[in-house]
PDB file of C-alpha atoms in Angstrom:
ATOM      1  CA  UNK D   1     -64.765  26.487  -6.741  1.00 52.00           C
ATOM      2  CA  UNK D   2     -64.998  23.060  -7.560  1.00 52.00           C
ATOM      3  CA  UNK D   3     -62.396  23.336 -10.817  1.00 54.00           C
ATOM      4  CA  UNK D   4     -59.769  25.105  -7.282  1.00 53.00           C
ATOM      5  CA  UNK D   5     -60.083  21.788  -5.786  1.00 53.00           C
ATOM      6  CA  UNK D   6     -59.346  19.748  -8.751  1.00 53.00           C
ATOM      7  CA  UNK D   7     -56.360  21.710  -9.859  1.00 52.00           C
ATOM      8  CA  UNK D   8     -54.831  21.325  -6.126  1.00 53.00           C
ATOM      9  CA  UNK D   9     -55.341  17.762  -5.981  1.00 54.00           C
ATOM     10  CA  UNK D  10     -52.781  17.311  -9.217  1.00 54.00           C
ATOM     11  CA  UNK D  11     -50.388  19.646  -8.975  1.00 52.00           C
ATOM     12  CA  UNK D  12     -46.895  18.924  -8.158  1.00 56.00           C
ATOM     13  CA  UNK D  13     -45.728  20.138  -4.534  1.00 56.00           C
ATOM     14  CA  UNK D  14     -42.906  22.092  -6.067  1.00 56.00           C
ATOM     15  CA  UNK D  15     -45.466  24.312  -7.781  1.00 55.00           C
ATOM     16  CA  UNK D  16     -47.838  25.394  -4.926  1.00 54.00           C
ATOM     17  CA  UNK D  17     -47.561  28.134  -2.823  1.00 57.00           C
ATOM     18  CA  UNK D  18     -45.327  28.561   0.613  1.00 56.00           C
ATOM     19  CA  UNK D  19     -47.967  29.347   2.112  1.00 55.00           C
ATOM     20  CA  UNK D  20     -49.898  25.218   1.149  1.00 51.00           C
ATOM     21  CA  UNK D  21     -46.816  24.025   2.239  1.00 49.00           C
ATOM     22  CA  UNK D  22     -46.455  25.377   5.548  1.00 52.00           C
ATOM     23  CA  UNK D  23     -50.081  24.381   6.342  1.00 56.00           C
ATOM     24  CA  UNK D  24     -48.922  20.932   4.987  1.00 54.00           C
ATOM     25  CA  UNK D  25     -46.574  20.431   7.513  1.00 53.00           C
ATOM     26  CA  UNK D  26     -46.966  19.060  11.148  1.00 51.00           C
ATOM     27  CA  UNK D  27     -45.515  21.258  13.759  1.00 49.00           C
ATOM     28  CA  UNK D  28     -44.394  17.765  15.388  1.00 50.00           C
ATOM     29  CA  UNK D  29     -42.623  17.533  12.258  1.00 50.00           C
ATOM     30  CA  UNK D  30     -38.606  17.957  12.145  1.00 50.00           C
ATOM     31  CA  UNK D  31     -37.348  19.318   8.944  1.00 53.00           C
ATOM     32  CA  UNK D  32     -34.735  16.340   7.687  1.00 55.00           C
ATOM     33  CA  UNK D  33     -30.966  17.365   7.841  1.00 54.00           C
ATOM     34  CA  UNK D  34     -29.518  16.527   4.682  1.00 56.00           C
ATOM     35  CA  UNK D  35     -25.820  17.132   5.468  1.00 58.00           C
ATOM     36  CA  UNK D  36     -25.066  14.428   8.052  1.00 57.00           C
ATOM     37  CA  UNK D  37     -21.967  14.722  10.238  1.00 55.00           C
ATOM     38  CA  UNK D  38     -20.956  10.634  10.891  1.00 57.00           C
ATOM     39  CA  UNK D  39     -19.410  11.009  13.862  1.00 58.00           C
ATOM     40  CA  UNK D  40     -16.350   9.120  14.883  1.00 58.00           C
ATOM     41  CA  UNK D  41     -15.651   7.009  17.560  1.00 70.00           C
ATOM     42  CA  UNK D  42     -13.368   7.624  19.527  1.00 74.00           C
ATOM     43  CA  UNK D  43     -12.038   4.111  20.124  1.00 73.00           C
ATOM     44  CA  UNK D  44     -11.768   3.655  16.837  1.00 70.00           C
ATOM     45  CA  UNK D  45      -9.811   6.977  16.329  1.00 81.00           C
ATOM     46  CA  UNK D  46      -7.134   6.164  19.297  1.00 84.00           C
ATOM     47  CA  UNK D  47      -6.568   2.600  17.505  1.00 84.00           C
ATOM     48  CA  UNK D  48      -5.734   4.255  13.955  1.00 85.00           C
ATOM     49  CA  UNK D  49      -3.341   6.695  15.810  1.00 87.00           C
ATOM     50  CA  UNK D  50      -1.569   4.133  17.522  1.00 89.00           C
ATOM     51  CA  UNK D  51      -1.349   2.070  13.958  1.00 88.00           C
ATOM     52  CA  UNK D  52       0.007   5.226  12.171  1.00 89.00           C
ATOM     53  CA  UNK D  53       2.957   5.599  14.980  1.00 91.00           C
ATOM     54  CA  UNK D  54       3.265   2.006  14.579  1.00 89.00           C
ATOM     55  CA  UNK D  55       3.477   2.689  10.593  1.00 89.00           C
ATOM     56  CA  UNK D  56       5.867   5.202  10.886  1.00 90.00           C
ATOM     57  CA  UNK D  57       8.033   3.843  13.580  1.00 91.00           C
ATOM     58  CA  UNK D  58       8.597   0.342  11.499  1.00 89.00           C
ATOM     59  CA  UNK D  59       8.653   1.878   7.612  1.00 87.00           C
ATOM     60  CA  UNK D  60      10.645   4.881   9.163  1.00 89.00           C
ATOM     61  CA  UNK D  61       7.767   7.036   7.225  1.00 88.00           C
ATOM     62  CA  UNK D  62       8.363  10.821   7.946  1.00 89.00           C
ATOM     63  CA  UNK D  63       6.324  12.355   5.013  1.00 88.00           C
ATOM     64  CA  UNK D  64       2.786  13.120   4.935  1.00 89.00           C
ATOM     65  CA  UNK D  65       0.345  10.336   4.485  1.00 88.00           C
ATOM     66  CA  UNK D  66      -1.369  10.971   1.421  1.00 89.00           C
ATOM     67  CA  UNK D  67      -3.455   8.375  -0.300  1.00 90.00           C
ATOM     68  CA  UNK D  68      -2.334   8.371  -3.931  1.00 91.00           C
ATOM     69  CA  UNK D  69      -4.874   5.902  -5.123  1.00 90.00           C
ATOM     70  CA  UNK D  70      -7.808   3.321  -4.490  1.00 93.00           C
ATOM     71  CA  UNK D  71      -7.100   0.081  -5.104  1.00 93.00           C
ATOM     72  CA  UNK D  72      -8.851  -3.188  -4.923  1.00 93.00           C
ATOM     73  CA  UNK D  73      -7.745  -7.016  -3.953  1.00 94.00           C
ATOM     74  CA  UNK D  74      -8.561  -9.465  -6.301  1.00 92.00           C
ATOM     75  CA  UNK D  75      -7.731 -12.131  -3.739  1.00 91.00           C
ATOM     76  CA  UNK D  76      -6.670 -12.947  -0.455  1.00 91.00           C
ATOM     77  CA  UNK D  77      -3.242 -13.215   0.771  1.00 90.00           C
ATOM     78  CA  UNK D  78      -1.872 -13.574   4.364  1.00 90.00           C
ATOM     79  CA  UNK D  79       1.096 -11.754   5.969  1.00 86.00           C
ATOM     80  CA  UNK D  80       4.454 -13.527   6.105  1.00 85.00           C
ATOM     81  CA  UNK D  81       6.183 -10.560   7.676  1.00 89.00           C
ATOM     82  CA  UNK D  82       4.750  -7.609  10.104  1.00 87.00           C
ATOM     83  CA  UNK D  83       5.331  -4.952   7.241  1.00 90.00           C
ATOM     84  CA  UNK D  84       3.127  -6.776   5.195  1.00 92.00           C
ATOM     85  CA  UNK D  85      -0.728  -6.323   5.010  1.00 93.00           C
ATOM     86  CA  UNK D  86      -3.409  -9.233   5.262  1.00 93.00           C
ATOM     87  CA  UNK D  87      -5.874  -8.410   2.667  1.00 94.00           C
ATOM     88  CA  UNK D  88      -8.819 -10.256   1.530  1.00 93.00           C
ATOM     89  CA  UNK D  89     -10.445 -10.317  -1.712  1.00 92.00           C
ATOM     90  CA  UNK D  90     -12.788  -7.677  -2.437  1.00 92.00           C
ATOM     91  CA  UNK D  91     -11.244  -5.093   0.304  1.00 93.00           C
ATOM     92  CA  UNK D  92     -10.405  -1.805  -0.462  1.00 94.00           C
ATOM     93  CA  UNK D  93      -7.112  -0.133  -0.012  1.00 94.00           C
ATOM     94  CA  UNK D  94      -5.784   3.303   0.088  1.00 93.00           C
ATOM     95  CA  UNK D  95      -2.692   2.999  -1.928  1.00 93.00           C
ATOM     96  CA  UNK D  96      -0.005   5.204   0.261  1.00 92.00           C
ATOM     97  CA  UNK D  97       3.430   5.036  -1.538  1.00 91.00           C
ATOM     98  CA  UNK D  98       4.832   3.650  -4.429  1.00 89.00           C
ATOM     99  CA  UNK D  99       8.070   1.759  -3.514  1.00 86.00           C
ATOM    100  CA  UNK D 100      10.906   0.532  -5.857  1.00 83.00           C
ATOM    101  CA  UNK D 101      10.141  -2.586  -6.039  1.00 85.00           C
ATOM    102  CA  UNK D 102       6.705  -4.750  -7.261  1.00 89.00           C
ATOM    103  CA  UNK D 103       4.899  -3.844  -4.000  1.00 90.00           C
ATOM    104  CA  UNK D 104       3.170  -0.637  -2.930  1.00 93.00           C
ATOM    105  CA  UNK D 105       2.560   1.003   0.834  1.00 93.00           C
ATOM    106  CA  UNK D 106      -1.539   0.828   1.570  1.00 93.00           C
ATOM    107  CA  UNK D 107      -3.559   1.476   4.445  1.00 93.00           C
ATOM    108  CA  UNK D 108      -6.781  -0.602   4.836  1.00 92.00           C
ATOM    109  CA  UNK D 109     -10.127   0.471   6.060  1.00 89.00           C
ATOM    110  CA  UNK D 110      -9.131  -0.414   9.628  1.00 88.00           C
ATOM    111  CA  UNK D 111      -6.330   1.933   9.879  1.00 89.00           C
ATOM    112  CA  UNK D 112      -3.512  -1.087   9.123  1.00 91.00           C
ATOM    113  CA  UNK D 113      -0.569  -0.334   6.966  1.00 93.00           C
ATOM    114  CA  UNK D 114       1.925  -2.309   5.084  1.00 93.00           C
ATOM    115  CA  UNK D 115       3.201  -3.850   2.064  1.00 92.00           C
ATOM    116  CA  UNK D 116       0.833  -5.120  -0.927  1.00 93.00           C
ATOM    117  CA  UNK D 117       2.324  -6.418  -3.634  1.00 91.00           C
ATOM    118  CA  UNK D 118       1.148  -4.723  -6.891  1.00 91.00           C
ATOM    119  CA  UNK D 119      -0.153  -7.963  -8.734  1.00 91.00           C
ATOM    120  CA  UNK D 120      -2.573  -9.209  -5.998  1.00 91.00           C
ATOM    121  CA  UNK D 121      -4.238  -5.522  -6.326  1.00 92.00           C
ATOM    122  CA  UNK D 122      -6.736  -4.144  -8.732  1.00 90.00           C
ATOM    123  CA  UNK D 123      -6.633  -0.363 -10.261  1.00 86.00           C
ATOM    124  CA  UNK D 124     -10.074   1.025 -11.449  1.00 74.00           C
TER     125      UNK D 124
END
């Protein structure tokens, strides 16, 4: 009996019985969910939808938004002109469209679009 209690005491919970674990747990207990749903608010949701007609009314942008790349500023540089995009160093940017010049369309995490020029971003 006593060499039962000794091998209970060190073996790993993965190894013992369903039937130790259910008398393990509480019934107060809640099992954990492990796929969390973050769910969205819905002010914040209404204010990227208004910045994507915005987007599209001002770049006349009909094609799908699709984010072609991640990108990273390496510093921070202020708008001189609504189409382009405020960014500060360290943000991250979803890079949008590739245009024909040195600057590229991105979105930041706040829903904002406009123009970034290529050389104040960073590609990983």
């Amino acid at each position: 009996r006593e060499k039962d209690d000794k091998h209970k005491t060190w073996m790993p919970k993965f190894l013992m019985a369903k039937e130790d674990k259910d008398q393990r747990k509480d019934s107060n207990d809640v099992e954990r969910n492990i796929f969390k749903v973050k769910k969205s608010n819905p002010e914040k949701s209404k204010k990227m939808e208004k910045e994507e007609k915005f987007f599209r009314a001002t770049f006349m942008y009909d094609k799908e938004i699709n984010v072609i790349n991640r990108a990273t500023a390496e510093c921070s540089v202020p708008s001189k002109r609504r189409v382009d995009l405020p960014v500060t160093a360290g943000e991250q940017l979803d890079v949008i469209d590739v245009t024909e010049g040195n600057a590229v369309i991105c979105r930041n995490l706040e829903g904002r679009f406009g123009y970034v020029l290529v050389e104040h971003l960073n590609f990983r």
